[in-house]
Coordinates of C-alpha atoms and ligand atoms in Angstrom, one line a residue:
M584 CA 56.5 73.9 95.1
K585 CA 56.9 73.8 91.4
R586 CA 60.0 73.7 89.2
P587 CA 61.3 77.3 88.8
D588 CA 61.3 78.7 85.3
K589 CA 64.4 80.6 86.0
R590 CA 67.5 78.5 86.4
I591 CA 69.0 78.7 89.8
L592 CA 72.7 79.5 89.1
L593 CA 75.7 78.6 91.1
S594 CA 77.1 82.1 91.6
Y595 CA 76.4 85.4 89.8
P596 CA 76.9 89.1 90.3
H597 CA 74.9 90.8 93.1
M598 CA 74.4 94.6 92.5
S599 CA 73.4 96.9 95.2
G600 CA 72.3 99.9 93.1
D601 CA 75.2 102.0 94.3
E602 CA 77.4 100.8 91.4
I603 CA 75.6 103.0 88.8
E604 CA 76.3 106.1 90.8
Y605 CA 80.0 105.3 91.0
V606 CA 80.2 104.5 87.3
R607 CA 78.2 107.7 86.5
D608 CA 80.8 109.7 88.4
A609 CA 83.5 108.2 86.2
F610 CA 81.6 109.2 83.1
A611 CA 80.8 112.7 84.5
S612 CA 84.5 113.4 85.0
N613 CA 85.4 111.7 81.7
W614 CA 87.8 109.4 83.5
I615 CA 86.7 106.5 81.4
A616 CA 90.1 104.8 80.8
P617 CA 92.7 103.8 81.3
L618 CA 93.4 104.9 84.9
G619 CA 91.9 107.7 87.1
P620 CA 90.9 108.6 90.6
H621 CA 88.7 105.5 91.2
V622 CA 91.6 103.2 90.5
D623 CA 93.7 105.1 93.0
A624 CA 90.9 105.0 95.6
F625 CA 90.1 101.4 95.0
E626 CA 93.7 100.4 95.6
K627 CA 93.9 102.6 98.8
E628 CA 90.6 101.3 100.2
T629 CA 91.5 97.7 99.4
A630 CA 95.0 97.9 101.1
E631 CA 93.3 99.4 104.2
F632 CA 90.7 96.7 104.2
A633 CA 93.2 93.9 103.9
G634 CA 95.6 95.5 106.4
V635 CA 98.6 95.7 104.0
R636 CA 100.7 98.7 103.0
S637 CA 100.0 98.7 99.2
A638 CA 97.7 97.3 96.5
L639 CA 97.6 97.4 92.8
A640 CA 94.3 97.1 90.7
L641 CA 94.7 94.9 87.7
S642 CA 92.7 93.5 84.8
S643 CA 92.2 90.1 86.4
G644 CA 93.3 87.9 89.3
S645 CA 95.2 85.8 86.8
A646 CA 97.2 88.9 85.8
A647 CA 97.9 89.5 89.5
I648 CA 99.2 86.0 90.0
H649 CA 101.4 86.3 86.8
L650 CA 103.0 89.6 88.0
A651 CA 103.4 88.2 91.5
L652 CA 105.4 85.2 90.1
I653 CA 107.6 87.6 88.1
L654 CA 108.2 89.7 91.3
L655 CA 109.2 86.5 93.1
G656 CA 111.8 85.8 90.4
V657 CA 110.0 82.8 88.8
G658 CA 111.5 82.1 85.4
A659 CA 112.1 79.4 82.9
G660 CA 112.8 76.0 84.3
D661 CA 112.1 77.0 87.9
T662 CA 109.8 74.9 90.2
V663 CA 106.8 76.3 91.9
F664 CA 104.7 74.5 94.5
C665 CA 101.0 74.9 94.1
S666 CA 97.8 73.7 95.8
A667 CA 96.4 70.7 93.8
L668 CA 92.7 71.3 94.6
T669 CA 92.0 74.6 93.0
F670 CA 91.1 76.4 89.8
I671 CA 93.7 76.3 87.0
A672 CA 94.2 80.1 87.2
S673 CA 96.2 79.4 90.4
A674 CA 98.9 77.5 88.5
A675 CA 98.6 78.5 84.8
P676 CA 100.7 81.7 85.3
A677 CA 103.6 79.6 86.4
V678 CA 103.5 78.1 82.9
Y679 CA 103.4 81.6 81.3
Q680 CA 106.8 82.0 82.9
N681 CA 107.9 78.6 81.6
A682 CA 108.2 77.3 85.2
V683 CA 107.1 73.9 86.3
P684 CA 104.4 73.4 88.9
V685 CA 104.5 70.7 91.5
F686 CA 101.2 70.0 93.1
I687 CA 100.6 69.7 96.8
D688 CA 97.6 67.7 98.2
S689 CA 94.9 69.0 100.6
D690 CA 94.3 68.0 104.2
E691 CA 91.0 66.7 105.6
D692 CA 90.6 69.6 108.0
T693 CA 90.6 72.5 105.5
W694 CA 90.5 70.9 102.1
N695 CA 93.5 73.2 101.4
M696 CA 97.2 72.7 101.2
S697 CA 98.4 70.0 103.6
P698 CA 101.4 71.1 105.7
R699 CA 102.4 67.5 105.9
A700 CA 102.5 67.1 102.1
L701 CA 104.2 70.4 101.7
R702 CA 107.0 69.3 104.1
R703 CA 107.4 66.1 102.1
A704 CA 107.7 68.1 98.9
F705 CA 110.3 70.4 100.5
K706 CA 112.3 67.4 101.7
A707 CA 112.3 65.8 98.2
A708 CA 113.3 69.2 96.7
E709 CA 116.1 69.5 99.2
A710 CA 117.3 66.0 98.4
K711 CA 117.3 66.8 94.7
G712 CA 119.0 70.2 95.3
V713 CA 116.2 72.1 93.5
M714 CA 114.2 74.4 95.7
P715 CA 110.9 76.0 94.5
K716 CA 110.9 79.7 93.8
C717 CA 107.6 80.1 95.7
V718 CA 104.6 78.3 97.1
I719 CA 101.2 79.3 95.7
V720 CA 98.6 78.7 98.4
A721 CA 95.0 78.7 97.2
E722 CA 92.0 79.4 99.6
L723 CA 89.4 77.0 98.3
Y724 CA 85.9 78.3 98.3
G725 CA 87.0 81.1 100.6
Q726 CA 88.4 78.8 103.3
P727 CA 91.7 79.8 104.9
P728 CA 94.3 77.0 104.9
K729 CA 96.5 76.2 107.9
L730 CA 98.5 79.4 107.3
D731 CA 100.6 79.2 110.5
E732 CA 102.0 75.8 109.7
I733 CA 102.4 76.6 106.0
T734 CA 104.2 79.9 106.6
E735 CA 106.5 78.3 109.2
I736 CA 107.6 75.6 106.8
C737 CA 108.1 78.1 104.0
E738 CA 110.1 80.4 106.3
E739 CA 112.3 77.4 107.4
Y740 CA 113.2 76.9 103.7
G741 CA 113.4 80.6 102.9
V742 CA 110.8 80.3 100.2
P743 CA 108.1 83.0 99.8
V744 CA 104.3 82.4 99.9
L745 CA 102.0 83.7 97.2
E746 CA 98.5 83.7 98.7
D747 CA 95.8 83.1 96.1
A748 CA 92.9 84.7 97.9
A749 CA 90.8 85.0 94.7
E750 CA 87.9 83.2 96.4
A751 CA 88.6 84.5 99.9
V752 CA 88.0 88.3 99.6
G753 CA 86.6 89.0 103.1
A754 CA 87.8 85.8 104.8
E755 CA 89.8 85.9 108.0
Y756 CA 92.4 83.7 109.6
R757 CA 92.9 84.5 113.4
G758 CA 91.2 87.8 112.9
K759 CA 93.5 88.9 110.1
K760 CA 92.2 89.3 106.5
C761 CA 93.1 86.7 103.9
G762 CA 95.3 88.2 101.2
S763 CA 97.6 89.7 103.8
F764 CA 99.5 86.5 104.7
G765 CA 101.8 85.9 101.8
S766 CA 104.7 87.9 100.6
I767 CA 102.2 88.8 97.9
G768 CA 98.4 88.2 98.0
V769 CA 95.9 88.2 95.2
Y770 CA 92.1 89.0 95.0
S771 CA 89.8 88.4 92.0
Y772 CA 86.7 90.4 91.1
N773 CA 85.6 88.1 88.3
G774 CA 81.8 88.0 87.7
N775 CA 81.2 84.8 89.7
K776 CA 83.2 85.9 92.8
I777 CA 82.1 87.4 96.1
I778 CA 82.2 90.9 94.7
T779 CA 82.8 91.8 91.1
S780 CA 84.2 94.7 89.0
S781 CA 82.8 92.7 86.0
G782 CA 86.4 91.5 85.7
G783 CA 89.5 92.5 87.6
G784 CA 92.0 91.6 90.3
M785 CA 94.2 93.1 93.0
L786 CA 97.8 92.5 94.0
L787 CA 98.4 93.1 97.7
S788 CA 101.7 93.4 99.5
D789 CA 103.4 95.0 102.5
N790 CA 106.4 95.3 100.3
E791 CA 105.9 98.6 98.4
E792 CA 108.8 97.8 96.1
Y793 CA 106.8 94.9 94.8
T794 CA 103.7 96.9 94.1
A795 CA 105.7 99.7 92.5
R796 CA 107.5 97.2 90.2
A797 CA 104.3 95.4 89.4
R798 CA 102.7 98.8 88.5
F799 CA 105.6 99.4 86.1
L800 CA 105.3 96.0 84.5
A801 CA 101.5 96.2 84.2
T802 CA 101.8 99.5 82.3
Q803 CA 103.9 98.2 79.4
A804 CA 107.2 98.8 81.4
R805 CA 107.5 102.5 80.4
D806 CA 110.7 104.0 81.6
A807 CA 110.7 107.6 83.0
A808 CA 111.4 109.5 79.8
P809 CA 109.6 112.2 77.8
W810 CA 109.1 109.7 74.9
Y811 CA 108.2 106.0 75.1
E812 CA 111.4 104.4 76.3
H813 CA 111.6 100.7 77.1
T814 CA 114.4 98.7 78.6
E815 CA 112.1 95.7 79.5
I816 CA 109.0 94.0 78.2
G817 CA 105.9 94.7 80.2
Y818 CA 102.2 93.9 80.0
N819 CA 98.8 95.7 79.6
Y820 CA 97.4 94.6 82.9
R821 CA 95.9 97.7 84.6
M822 CA 92.3 98.1 85.6
S823 CA 90.2 100.8 84.0
N824 CA 88.7 103.7 85.9
I825 CA 85.1 102.5 85.1
L826 CA 85.7 99.0 86.5
A827 CA 87.4 100.4 89.6
A828 CA 84.3 102.6 90.2
L829 CA 82.2 99.5 90.0
G830 CA 84.6 97.6 92.3
R831 CA 84.6 100.4 94.9
A832 CA 80.8 100.4 95.0
Q833 CA 80.8 96.6 95.5
M834 CA 83.4 96.9 98.3
L835 CA 80.9 99.0 100.3
H836 CA 78.8 95.8 100.6
L837 CA 81.5 93.2 100.9
E838 CA 80.8 92.4 104.6
E839 CA 77.1 91.9 103.8
R840 CA 77.9 89.6 100.9
V841 CA 80.2 87.4 103.0
A842 CA 77.6 87.3 105.8
R843 CA 74.9 86.3 103.3
R844 CA 77.0 83.5 101.7
R845 CA 77.7 82.2 105.1
A846 CA 74.0 82.3 105.9
V847 CA 73.3 80.4 102.7
F848 CA 75.8 77.8 103.9
E849 CA 74.3 77.6 107.4
R850 CA 70.8 77.0 106.1
Y851 CA 72.0 74.2 103.8
R852 CA 73.7 72.7 106.8
E853 CA 70.7 73.0 109.1
E854 CA 68.4 71.5 106.6
L855 CA 70.6 68.9 105.0
S856 CA 72.7 67.5 107.8
C857 CA 70.0 64.9 108.5
V858 CA 70.5 63.4 105.0
P859 CA 72.5 60.2 105.5
G860 CA 75.7 60.2 103.5
L861 CA 75.8 63.9 102.9
S862 CA 78.4 66.0 104.7
F863 CA 79.8 69.6 104.5
M864 CA 83.2 71.2 103.9
P865 CA 84.5 71.9 107.4
E866 CA 85.6 75.3 108.6
Y867 CA 89.0 75.4 110.2
E868 CA 89.3 76.6 113.8
K869 CA 90.1 80.3 114.3
C870 CA 88.9 81.0 110.8
R871 CA 86.0 82.8 109.0
A872 CA 85.6 81.4 105.5
T873 CA 83.6 83.4 102.9
R874 CA 81.7 80.2 101.9
W875 CA 82.0 81.5 98.4
L876 CA 80.5 78.2 97.3
T877 CA 78.9 75.7 99.6
A878 CA 80.6 72.4 99.0
V879 CA 79.2 69.0 100.1
L880 CA 80.4 65.4 99.9
I881 CA 78.1 62.7 98.6
S882 CA 79.2 59.4 100.1
P883 CA 78.8 56.1 98.3
Q884 CA 76.3 55.0 101.1
T885 CA 73.8 57.2 99.3
G886 CA 73.9 54.9 96.3
K887 CA 74.5 58.0 94.2
S888 CA 77.6 59.6 92.7
F889 CA 78.2 63.4 92.6
M890 CA 77.4 63.2 88.9
D891 CA 74.1 61.5 89.5
V892 CA 73.1 64.3 91.9
L893 CA 74.4 67.0 89.5
R894 CA 72.3 65.5 86.6
Y895 CA 69.2 65.2 88.9
M896 CA 69.6 68.9 90.0
D897 CA 70.1 69.9 86.4
R898 CA 66.6 68.5 85.6
Q899 CA 65.3 70.5 88.5
N900 CA 66.7 73.6 86.8
V901 CA 69.4 73.9 89.4
E902 CA 73.1 74.5 88.5
C903 CA 75.5 72.5 90.6
R904 CA 79.2 72.1 89.9
P905 CA 81.7 69.3 90.7
V906 CA 84.5 70.4 93.1
W907 CA 87.6 71.5 91.1
K908 CA 89.2 68.6 89.4
P909 CA 92.7 68.4 91.0
L910 CA 95.3 70.0 88.9
H911 CA 97.7 67.0 89.0
R912 CA 94.9 65.1 87.2
Q913 CA 94.5 67.7 84.4
P914 CA 95.8 66.4 81.1
V915 CA 97.7 69.7 80.5
F916 CA 99.7 69.0 83.7
K917 CA 100.5 65.4 82.9
G918 CA 103.9 64.5 84.2
C919 CA 104.0 67.3 86.8
G920 CA 105.0 66.2 90.4
Y921 CA 102.5 65.5 93.1
F922 CA 102.8 65.1 96.8
A923 CA 99.9 63.4 98.6
D924 CA 98.9 64.1 102.2
G925 CA 99.4 60.5 103.2
E926 CA 98.8 57.0 102.0
K927 CA 95.8 58.2 100.1
S928 CA 95.3 61.4 98.1
V929 CA 92.8 63.7 99.9
S930 CA 92.2 66.0 96.9
D931 CA 91.3 63.0 94.7
S932 CA 88.9 61.6 97.2
L933 CA 87.3 65.0 97.6
F934 CA 86.9 65.3 93.8
E935 CA 85.3 61.9 93.6
R936 CA 82.6 62.9 96.1
G937 CA 82.4 66.7 96.0
L938 CA 79.6 68.9 94.7
C939 CA 79.1 72.7 94.9
L940 CA 75.6 74.0 95.5
P941 CA 74.1 77.3 94.3
S942 CA 75.5 79.9 96.7
A943 CA 74.9 83.3 95.2
S944 CA 74.4 86.1 97.8
A945 CA 71.4 87.3 95.7
M946 CA 69.7 83.9 95.8
T947 CA 66.2 84.1 97.3
D948 CA 65.0 82.0 100.3
E949 CA 62.5 80.3 97.9
E950 CA 65.2 79.4 95.5
Q951 CA 67.3 77.9 98.2
E952 CA 64.2 76.0 99.5
W953 CA 63.9 74.5 96.0
V954 CA 67.5 73.4 96.0
I955 CA 67.2 71.8 99.5
R956 CA 64.0 70.0 98.5
S957 CA 65.5 68.7 95.3
I958 CA 68.6 67.4 97.1
K959 CA 66.5 65.6 99.7
E960 CA 64.3 64.1 96.9
C961 CA 67.4 63.0 95.0
L962 CA 69.0 61.3 98.0
S963 CA 65.9 59.9 99.7
Ligands
LIG2300 C1 88.9 83.1 90.0 C2 90.2 82.6 90.4 C3 91.4 83.0 90.0 C4 91.6 84.0 88.8 O1 90.9 85.1 88.9 P1 90.5 85.9 87.5 O2 90.1 87.2 88.0 O3 89.3 85.1 87.0 O4 91.6 85.8 86.5 C5 92.6 82.5 90.5 N1 92.6 81.6 91.5 C6 91.4 81.1 91.9 C7 91.5 80.1 93.0 C8 90.2 81.5 91.4 O5 89.1 81.0 91.9

């Protein structure tokens, strides 16, 4: 095998060919923007898919998280609990609201929010007399967290869950779709996600008052009047009809895309499990992760760090990526609170060893073969 000329990328859009027909339809009807029938249909189809009563298509997953925080009453000076091991977009909208994030560690079983650390954070908040306004639970690389335990703890304290399912579109926990567990759930259709509308997001909720209010806020908070009447400040956060057309066409293939990402993961596991010192992100019982990205741990016994492997792979024309740097370690969140799982911080230890391998659903078998061979070479 020789080094590929074309770089093997981590994750990129996977078009089926149906997209152009859907977008053509939007053009033919001249529903270009802002809204239109594809937006309505995309919302309806996504709500049905997720098993929730209502959904709202937005310009990004970040916009959906921002509106969700507003709906949950997060404002200046409030505290919000948030997964530590996730992309910054999980927590940044809390700062848009001038709220203060407090970060919660992962557990070893799911790499997601640790119920034990969450309970400790609640106990500390109770002692201080300042309860968080909500708990933002991320679903790392499409893996469902321990949702039963987390929901139970949050219910005990009467604090709502915001489920950040940006990476978990199509994932399941106990046979129910991710995105349907929180008071509000969020999907992302960014270009590198499981399916893409080239950019966009969805807010999901069983509470139709939430989606109605979010719809109002996302459309510049226009009151019902013949002229432009405003009693509140809103946002320009809606999804355009063209992008919704693209998103709907992608939805038709969502199950295949998840199955393919899972197959990519399985092949890595079959072929690389024999490499001493290399291990894989687990899958929690009763769950079906999307395996958006295949994540592995490189133990010190290999004599290599994750950055050594990343640099080696780069020379092989393969794009790898470190696991998210935990948010409590980001300079911008310096001084924010953090609750570790136990004696040691799990998210820190995952970051120090973690690496994501190319996982695109459109990746060819030959490309994956090259990645596997390169990893074996690097670690042999
Ligand atoms: C991608 C992502 C988001 C944000 O979605 P955008 O559509 O890119 O704004 C939020 N949270 C997580 C965990 C993500 O991976």
